[in-house]
Short mmCIF file of C-alpha atoms in Angstrom, two decimals:
data_model
loop_
_atom_site.label_atom_id
_atom_site.label_comp_id
_atom_site.label_asym_id
_atom_site.label_seq_id
_atom_site.Cartn_x
_atom_site.Cartn_y
_atom_site.Cartn_z
CA MET A 184 0.00 0.00 0.00
CA ASN A 185 1.38 3.39 -1.01
CA LYS A 186 1.63 6.08 1.62
CA ILE A 187 1.93 9.84 1.10
CA CYS A 188 2.64 12.15 4.02
CA ILE A 189 1.93 15.87 3.83
CA SER A 190 2.70 18.27 6.67
CA ILE A 191 0.37 21.25 6.84
CA VAL A 192 2.29 24.10 8.46
CA LYS A 193 2.41 27.77 7.46
CA LEU A 194 6.08 28.63 7.25
CA ASN A 195 5.44 32.35 7.70
CA ASP A 196 3.44 31.80 10.87
CA THR A 197 4.64 31.27 14.40
CA TRP A 198 2.85 27.94 14.61
CA ARG A 199 4.82 25.14 16.21
CA HIS A 200 5.35 21.83 14.44
CA THR A 201 2.40 19.65 13.52
CA ILE A 202 1.19 17.87 16.63
CA LEU A 203 -1.44 15.40 15.41
CA THR A 204 -1.52 12.91 12.54
CA LYS A 205 -4.54 12.28 10.37
CA TYR A 206 -4.69 9.01 8.41
CA ILE A 207 -6.87 9.00 5.30
CA ASP A 208 -7.59 5.80 3.38
CA ILE A 209 -8.09 6.78 -0.27
CA ASN A 210 -9.09 3.25 -1.27
CA GLN A 211 -11.90 3.27 1.29
CA ILE A 212 -13.10 6.62 -0.05
CA LYS A 213 -13.20 5.15 -3.56
CA ASN A 214 -15.16 2.17 -2.24
CA ASN A 215 -17.66 4.51 -0.58
CA ILE A 216 -18.21 6.25 -3.91
CA LEU A 217 -18.69 2.96 -5.76
CA ASN A 218 -21.13 1.69 -3.10
CA ALA A 219 -23.21 4.88 -3.29
CA ARG A 220 -23.26 4.74 -7.07
CA GLN A 221 -24.39 1.11 -7.04
CA THR A 222 -26.99 1.60 -4.31
CA CYS A 223 -28.61 4.66 -5.90
CA CYS A 224 -28.04 3.74 -9.56
CA ALA A 225 -26.94 7.32 -10.04
CA ASN A 226 -23.78 9.29 -10.62
CA VAL A 227 -21.93 10.65 -7.60
CA MET A 228 -20.94 14.29 -7.22
CA ALA A 229 -18.25 14.63 -4.53
CA VAL A 230 -18.86 17.53 -2.16
CA VAL A 231 -15.37 18.73 -1.32
CA LYS A 232 -16.15 22.05 0.36
CA ALA A 233 -14.24 23.22 3.41
CA ASN A 234 -10.98 21.64 2.25
CA CYS A 235 -12.64 18.24 1.74
CA TYR A 236 -14.25 18.43 5.19
CA SER A 237 -10.79 19.32 6.55
CA ASN A 238 -9.21 16.21 5.01
CA GLY A 239 -7.19 18.06 2.36
CA LEU A 240 -7.78 18.78 -1.34
CA TYR A 241 -5.43 15.95 -2.23
CA VAL A 242 -8.50 13.75 -1.75
CA ALA A 243 -10.24 15.45 -4.67
CA SER A 244 -7.33 14.81 -7.00
CA CYS A 245 -7.36 11.11 -6.06
CA ILE A 246 -11.05 10.49 -6.78
CA GLU A 247 -11.68 12.56 -9.91
CA GLU A 248 -12.08 9.53 -12.16
CA TYR A 249 -14.63 8.00 -9.76
CA VAL A 250 -17.11 10.90 -9.72
CA CYS A 251 -19.09 12.89 -12.27
CA GLY A 252 -18.01 16.19 -10.75
CA PHE A 253 -17.45 18.19 -7.59
CA ALA A 254 -19.48 20.57 -5.44
CA VAL A 255 -17.92 23.35 -3.40
CA ALA A 256 -19.24 26.00 -1.03
CA ASN A 257 -18.31 29.01 -3.14
CA VAL A 258 -16.69 30.14 -6.37
CA PHE A 259 -13.29 30.59 -4.77
CA GLU A 260 -13.14 26.98 -3.58
CA GLY A 261 -13.94 26.01 -7.17
CA ILE A 262 -11.07 28.13 -8.47
CA HIS A 263 -8.74 26.37 -6.05
CA LEU A 264 -9.80 22.99 -7.48
CA ARG A 265 -9.09 24.19 -11.00
CA LYS A 266 -5.67 25.41 -9.93
CA ILE A 267 -4.70 21.97 -8.61
CA GLY A 268 -5.67 20.43 -11.94
CA ILE A 269 -9.28 19.30 -11.50
CA ALA A 270 -10.88 19.16 -14.97
CA LYS A 271 -14.31 17.64 -14.28
CA PRO A 272 -17.44 19.79 -13.74
CA ILE A 273 -17.48 21.89 -10.58
CA LEU A 274 -20.65 23.30 -9.01
CA SER A 275 -20.44 26.23 -6.63
CA LEU A 276 -23.30 25.97 -4.12
CA SER A 277 -23.38 29.74 -3.73
CA PHE A 278 -23.10 32.57 -6.23
CA LYS A 279 -23.24 36.36 -6.33
CA LYS A 280 -23.73 38.36 -9.49
CA ASP A 281 -20.34 40.07 -9.24
CA GLU A 282 -18.65 36.64 -9.42
CA PHE A 283 -19.85 36.05 -12.99
CA ASP A 284 -16.56 36.83 -14.75
CA ILE A 285 -14.41 34.69 -12.48
CA ALA A 286 -16.90 31.78 -12.61
CA LYS A 287 -16.92 32.02 -16.40
CA LYS A 288 -13.12 32.14 -16.57
CA TYR A 289 -12.75 28.93 -14.55
CA ASN A 290 -15.69 27.13 -16.15
CA LEU A 291 -17.74 26.77 -12.98
CA ALA A 292 -21.43 25.93 -12.79
CA VAL A 293 -23.19 27.84 -10.03
CA SER A 294 -26.23 27.62 -7.80
CA LEU A 295 -29.06 30.09 -8.42
CA SER A 296 -31.80 31.10 -6.00
CA LEU A 297 -32.43 34.78 -6.76
CA PRO A 298 -33.48 36.25 -10.12
CA GLU A 299 -31.26 39.28 -9.52
CA ASN A 300 -28.17 37.02 -9.48
CA TYR A 301 -28.84 35.65 -12.96
CA VAL A 302 -26.48 36.69 -15.75
CA LYS A 303 -26.75 35.01 -19.14
CA GLY A 304 -23.83 32.82 -20.08
CA LEU A 305 -23.18 30.49 -17.12
CA LYS A 306 -24.45 27.01 -16.36
CA TYR A 307 -26.87 27.20 -13.44
CA HIS A 308 -28.28 24.65 -11.01
CA ILE A 309 -31.48 26.08 -9.56
CA ALA A 310 -31.72 25.57 -5.80
CA ILE A 311 -35.20 24.60 -4.59
CA ASP A 312 -36.35 25.28 -1.04
CA SER A 313 -38.29 22.08 -0.35
CA GLY A 314 -38.91 22.77 3.32
CA MET A 315 -35.61 23.55 5.02
CA ASN A 316 -36.12 27.31 4.64
CA ARG A 317 -32.43 27.87 4.08
CA SER A 318 -31.44 28.83 0.54
CA GLY A 319 -33.41 28.17 -2.62
CA VAL A 320 -36.45 29.22 -4.62
CA LYS A 321 -39.67 28.82 -2.65
CA GLY A 322 -42.93 28.14 -4.42
CA LYS A 323 -44.05 27.58 -8.02
CA TYR A 324 -44.68 31.24 -8.76
CA ASN A 325 -41.14 32.27 -7.82
CA LEU A 326 -39.67 29.34 -9.74
CA LEU A 327 -41.59 30.23 -12.89
CA SER A 328 -40.56 33.88 -12.55
CA LEU A 329 -36.92 32.81 -12.43
CA LEU A 330 -37.16 30.31 -15.28
CA ASN A 331 -38.92 32.81 -17.52
CA LYS A 332 -36.01 35.19 -17.03
CA MET A 333 -33.36 32.63 -17.98
CA ASP A 334 -32.00 31.45 -21.29
CA ASN A 335 -33.01 27.79 -21.49
CA ASN A 336 -29.47 26.78 -22.44
CA ASP A 337 -28.22 28.13 -19.11
CA ILE A 338 -30.49 25.82 -17.09
CA GLU A 339 -28.23 22.84 -16.39
CA GLY A 340 -29.59 21.42 -13.15
CA ILE A 341 -32.11 21.65 -10.36
CA TYR A 342 -31.51 20.46 -6.81
CA SER A 343 -32.58 20.55 -3.21
CA HIS A 344 -31.33 19.16 0.10
CA ILE A 345 -32.88 16.54 2.40
CA TYR A 346 -32.65 18.03 5.89
CA SER A 347 -34.12 15.31 8.15
CA PRO A 348 -34.20 11.50 8.37
CA ASN A 349 -37.92 11.70 9.15
CA ALA A 350 -39.71 9.67 6.45
CA ILE A 351 -42.76 11.95 6.36
CA LEU A 352 -40.60 15.05 5.90
CA ILE A 353 -38.52 13.33 3.21
CA GLU A 354 -41.64 12.31 1.34
CA ARG A 355 -42.96 15.87 1.43
CA GLN A 356 -39.62 17.26 0.27
CA VAL A 357 -39.45 14.81 -2.60
CA GLU A 358 -42.99 15.74 -3.67
CA LEU A 359 -42.15 19.45 -3.73
CA PHE A 360 -38.87 18.83 -5.53
CA ASP A 361 -40.44 16.54 -8.13
CA GLU A 362 -43.05 19.20 -8.86
CA ALA A 363 -40.31 21.81 -9.29
CA ALA A 364 -38.23 19.48 -11.50
CA ASN A 365 -41.21 18.82 -13.78
CA ILE A 366 -41.71 22.56 -14.17
CA ALA A 367 -38.03 23.05 -14.99
CA ARG A 368 -38.19 20.30 -17.61
CA LEU A 369 -40.68 22.44 -19.55
CA PHE A 370 -37.75 24.79 -20.14
CA ASN A 371 -34.98 22.18 -20.54
CA ARG A 372 -35.85 18.51 -20.87
CA GLU A 373 -32.22 17.49 -20.22
CA ILE A 374 -31.97 19.15 -16.83
CA VAL A 375 -29.89 17.30 -14.21
CA THR A 376 -31.65 16.53 -10.91
CA HIS A 377 -30.18 15.94 -7.45
CA ILE A 378 -31.70 16.06 -3.96
CA PHE A 379 -30.11 13.24 -1.95
CA ALA A 380 -26.71 13.58 -0.31
CA THR A 381 -24.93 11.26 2.14
CA ASN A 382 -28.35 10.90 3.78
CA TYR A 383 -29.48 8.69 0.89
CA LYS A 384 -28.93 5.87 3.41
CA ASP A 385 -31.66 7.25 5.66
CA SER A 386 -34.35 7.24 3.00
CA THR A 387 -36.79 4.42 2.39
CA ILE A 388 -38.33 6.39 -0.47
CA THR A 389 -37.43 5.35 -3.98
CA TYR A 390 -36.97 8.44 -6.10
CA LYS A 391 -34.75 8.44 -9.17
CA THR A 392 -32.43 11.37 -9.69
CA ASP A 393 -29.48 11.82 -12.02
CA MET A 394 -26.93 12.04 -9.24
CA ILE A 395 -26.37 12.19 -5.50
CA ARG A 396 -24.01 14.50 -3.63
CA LEU A 397 -21.62 12.64 -1.35
CA GLY A 398 -19.93 14.77 1.30
CA ILE A 399 -19.12 13.31 4.70
CA GLY A 400 -20.15 9.94 3.29
CA LEU A 401 -16.90 9.93 1.34
CA TYR A 402 -15.01 9.41 4.59
CA GLU A 403 -16.98 6.59 6.22
CA LYS A 404 -14.41 4.22 7.77
CA ALA A 405 -11.66 6.16 6.00
CA VAL A 406 -10.24 8.62 8.55
CA GLY A 407 -8.26 8.13 11.76
CA VAL A 408 -6.37 10.53 14.03
CA SER A 409 -3.51 9.91 16.45
CA SER A 410 -1.71 11.94 19.10
CA GLU A 411 1.55 11.40 20.97
CA ILE A 412 2.47 11.32 24.65
CA LEU A 413 4.62 14.30 25.69
CA GLN A 414 5.06 13.70 29.41
CA ILE A 415 4.07 11.21 32.11
CA LYS A 416 3.45 12.06 35.77
CA ASP A 417 2.32 10.37 38.94
CA LEU A 418 -0.70 11.90 40.65
CA SER A 419 -1.35 11.41 44.36
CA LYS A 420 -4.78 10.93 45.87
CA GLY A 421 -6.44 14.31 46.29
CA GLU A 422 -4.34 16.13 43.69
CA SER A 423 -6.09 18.01 40.91
CA LEU A 424 -5.14 18.58 37.31
CA GLY A 425 -6.03 20.90 34.45
CA TYR A 426 -7.78 24.24 34.33
CA ASP A 427 -9.88 25.09 37.39
CA GLY A 428 -8.70 21.87 39.05
CA GLU A 429 -11.99 20.21 38.14
CA PHE A 430 -10.55 16.71 38.16
CA ILE A 431 -9.35 15.42 41.52
CA ALA A 432 -7.68 12.03 41.83
CA ALA A 433 -9.67 9.63 44.03
CA THR A 434 -6.71 7.23 44.17
CA PRO A 435 -3.02 7.40 43.19
CA MET A 436 -2.73 7.29 39.41
CA GLN A 437 -0.45 7.87 36.45
CA ILE A 438 -1.33 10.45 33.84
CA ALA A 439 -0.01 11.32 30.38
CA LEU A 440 0.07 14.73 28.74
CA CYS A 441 -0.74 14.29 25.03
CA GLU A 442 -0.45 16.54 22.02
CA GLY A 443 -3.57 18.17 20.59
CA GLY A 444 -6.11 20.47 22.18
CA TYR A 445 -9.21 22.44 21.31
CA PHE A 446 -7.39 24.46 18.64
CA ASP A 447 -6.82 21.19 16.81
CA GLY A 448 -10.38 19.90 17.18
CA ILE A 449 -10.03 17.96 20.43
CA ILE A 450 -12.70 20.08 22.05
CA ARG A 451 -13.64 20.19 25.71
CA ARG A 452 -16.49 17.74 25.16
CA PHE A 453 -13.75 15.10 25.03
CA ALA A 454 -13.43 15.37 28.81
CA GLY A 455 -14.51 12.05 30.29
CA GLN A 456 -14.38 10.33 26.88
CA LYS A 457 -11.93 7.58 25.99
CA MET A 458 -8.83 7.44 23.84
CA SER A 459 -7.11 4.25 22.72
CA PHE A 460 -3.61 3.21 23.78
CA ASN A 461 -2.35 -0.09 22.37
CA THR A 462 -5.24 -2.46 23.09
CA ASP A 463 -6.59 -0.48 26.04
CA PHE A 464 -8.90 2.50 26.42
CA CYS A 465 -7.92 5.42 28.63
CA LYS A 466 -10.10 8.20 29.94
CA VAL A 467 -9.57 11.87 29.14
CA LEU A 468 -9.17 13.80 32.41
CA GLY A 469 -9.98 17.41 33.25
CA LYS A 470 -10.49 20.33 30.91
CA ILE A 471 -8.87 20.18 27.48
CA SER A 472 -6.21 22.85 26.90
CA MET A 473 -5.61 24.72 23.66
CA ASP A 474 -2.64 22.53 22.67
CA SER A 475 -2.91 19.40 24.79
CA HIS A 476 -5.06 16.98 26.73
CA ILE A 477 -4.45 14.57 29.61
CA ILE A 478 -5.31 10.87 29.82
CA ASP A 479 -5.23 8.21 32.54
CA VAL A 480 -2.49 5.67 31.79
CA THR A 481 -2.42 3.94 35.18
CA ASP A 482 -0.98 0.41 34.85
CA LEU A 483 -0.57 0.74 31.07
CA ASN A 484 3.24 0.93 30.86
CA ALA A 485 3.04 4.04 28.71
CA LYS A 486 6.14 6.01 27.77
CA ILE A 487 6.93 9.35 26.17
CA GLY A 488 6.53 9.21 22.39
CA ASP A 489 3.88 6.49 22.40
CA LYS A 490 0.94 6.97 20.05
CA VAL A 491 -2.57 7.56 21.36
CA VAL A 492 -5.58 7.06 19.06
CA VAL A 493 -8.14 9.88 19.01
CA TYR A 494 -10.28 8.56 16.14
CA ASP A 495 -10.35 5.18 14.45
CA THR A 496 -12.88 3.47 12.19
CA GLU A 497 -14.47 1.28 14.88
CA ASP A 498 -15.04 2.08 18.58
CA LEU A 499 -13.68 5.62 18.22
CA SER A 500 -15.23 6.41 14.85
CA PHE A 501 -16.77 9.77 14.10
CA GLU A 502 -20.22 8.15 14.21
CA LYS A 503 -19.60 6.62 17.64
CA ARG A 504 -18.04 9.79 19.04
CA SER A 505 -20.98 11.77 17.70
CA GLU A 506 -23.41 9.57 19.62
CA ASP A 507 -21.35 9.57 22.82
CA MET A 508 -20.63 13.31 22.82
CA LYS A 509 -24.06 14.45 21.55
CA ILE A 510 -22.56 16.48 18.73
CA SER A 511 -22.81 16.26 14.95
CA LYS A 512 -20.19 14.12 13.21
CA TYR A 513 -19.96 16.92 10.64
CA GLU A 514 -18.77 19.29 13.35
CA LEU A 515 -16.34 16.73 14.76
CA MET A 516 -14.71 16.08 11.39
CA THR A 517 -14.52 19.64 10.11
CA MET A 518 -13.07 21.04 13.34
CA LEU A 519 -9.96 18.86 12.87
CA LYS A 520 -8.07 21.58 11.05
CA GLY A 521 -5.27 22.62 13.35
CA ARG A 522 -1.69 21.37 13.27
CA PHE A 523 -1.67 18.06 11.43
CA ASN A 524 0.40 15.67 9.41
CA TYR A 525 -1.87 14.27 6.69
CA VAL A 526 -1.01 10.68 5.78
CA TYR A 527 -2.83 9.33 2.72
CA TYR A 528 -2.98 5.60 1.97
CA ASN A 529 -3.74 4.52 -1.58
#
């Protein structure tokens, strides 16, 4: 198995060396794409916004041949993809009228919700508000007003976003979207449709679209994170540790100071959670610091320089941590953007 290691450090900053390592399995990402494509019988558009969910744009370059295109949060993320050599279609999920020239220059398709943002000459995917009340065109009258303003050749796609696993809500969203798609087809019969994202797994409704957007679903069982022990100390009964001295030792114990704190995405909700050391689990103690955290290594024969697992693909997966910590796995993954070595396996 090939391994590529990339250190992400700004040389003109005063940041210290990278302190955590992120392991990204490119083959698993490719398998996730193939599984989604087979399950949905549809093309897959890879959503690589926010630096591939903080996993590095190198991911995008590795999977280009496996997807029909890419979606990004804004025009400038799309430009970045072009500059690293991405040739396949790119859809910016936001667009402002004054970005027309730059979107045209870099051959970007863009999302359109407001008639005042339309300028003839780009490829547009019309965003439909099917119940989330976030972005998108709401209601048939507004959709028709927009479509009547557009050149039919500019209407490339129409899409929405499933916002809940609730079957009743999904069914209602699909009904509204299907109605909007049928209206759009009166203007362009070849329009591309997409409403399901990674949440395609939550739906029991069969609804055929041309493609699905796969974002965090790209990384299922594909990402791990490790830290390293910096220092080991003995703690006597009654001694406290960390900010505010919130943790007090009930018995004598041994503790390890480990690299990585809330700046790096190991947020304070990790307090009381477990990390993995060799074949054992150890508890995170006290408040997390900006650059470090402390774990209980009593009776574990730990030493300075040993690796500690923060995330793996099993007991410490993003899904499991999300359940245990009562926080979205999207937040957990995208906050891991501090001082990292990125190790890609392919």
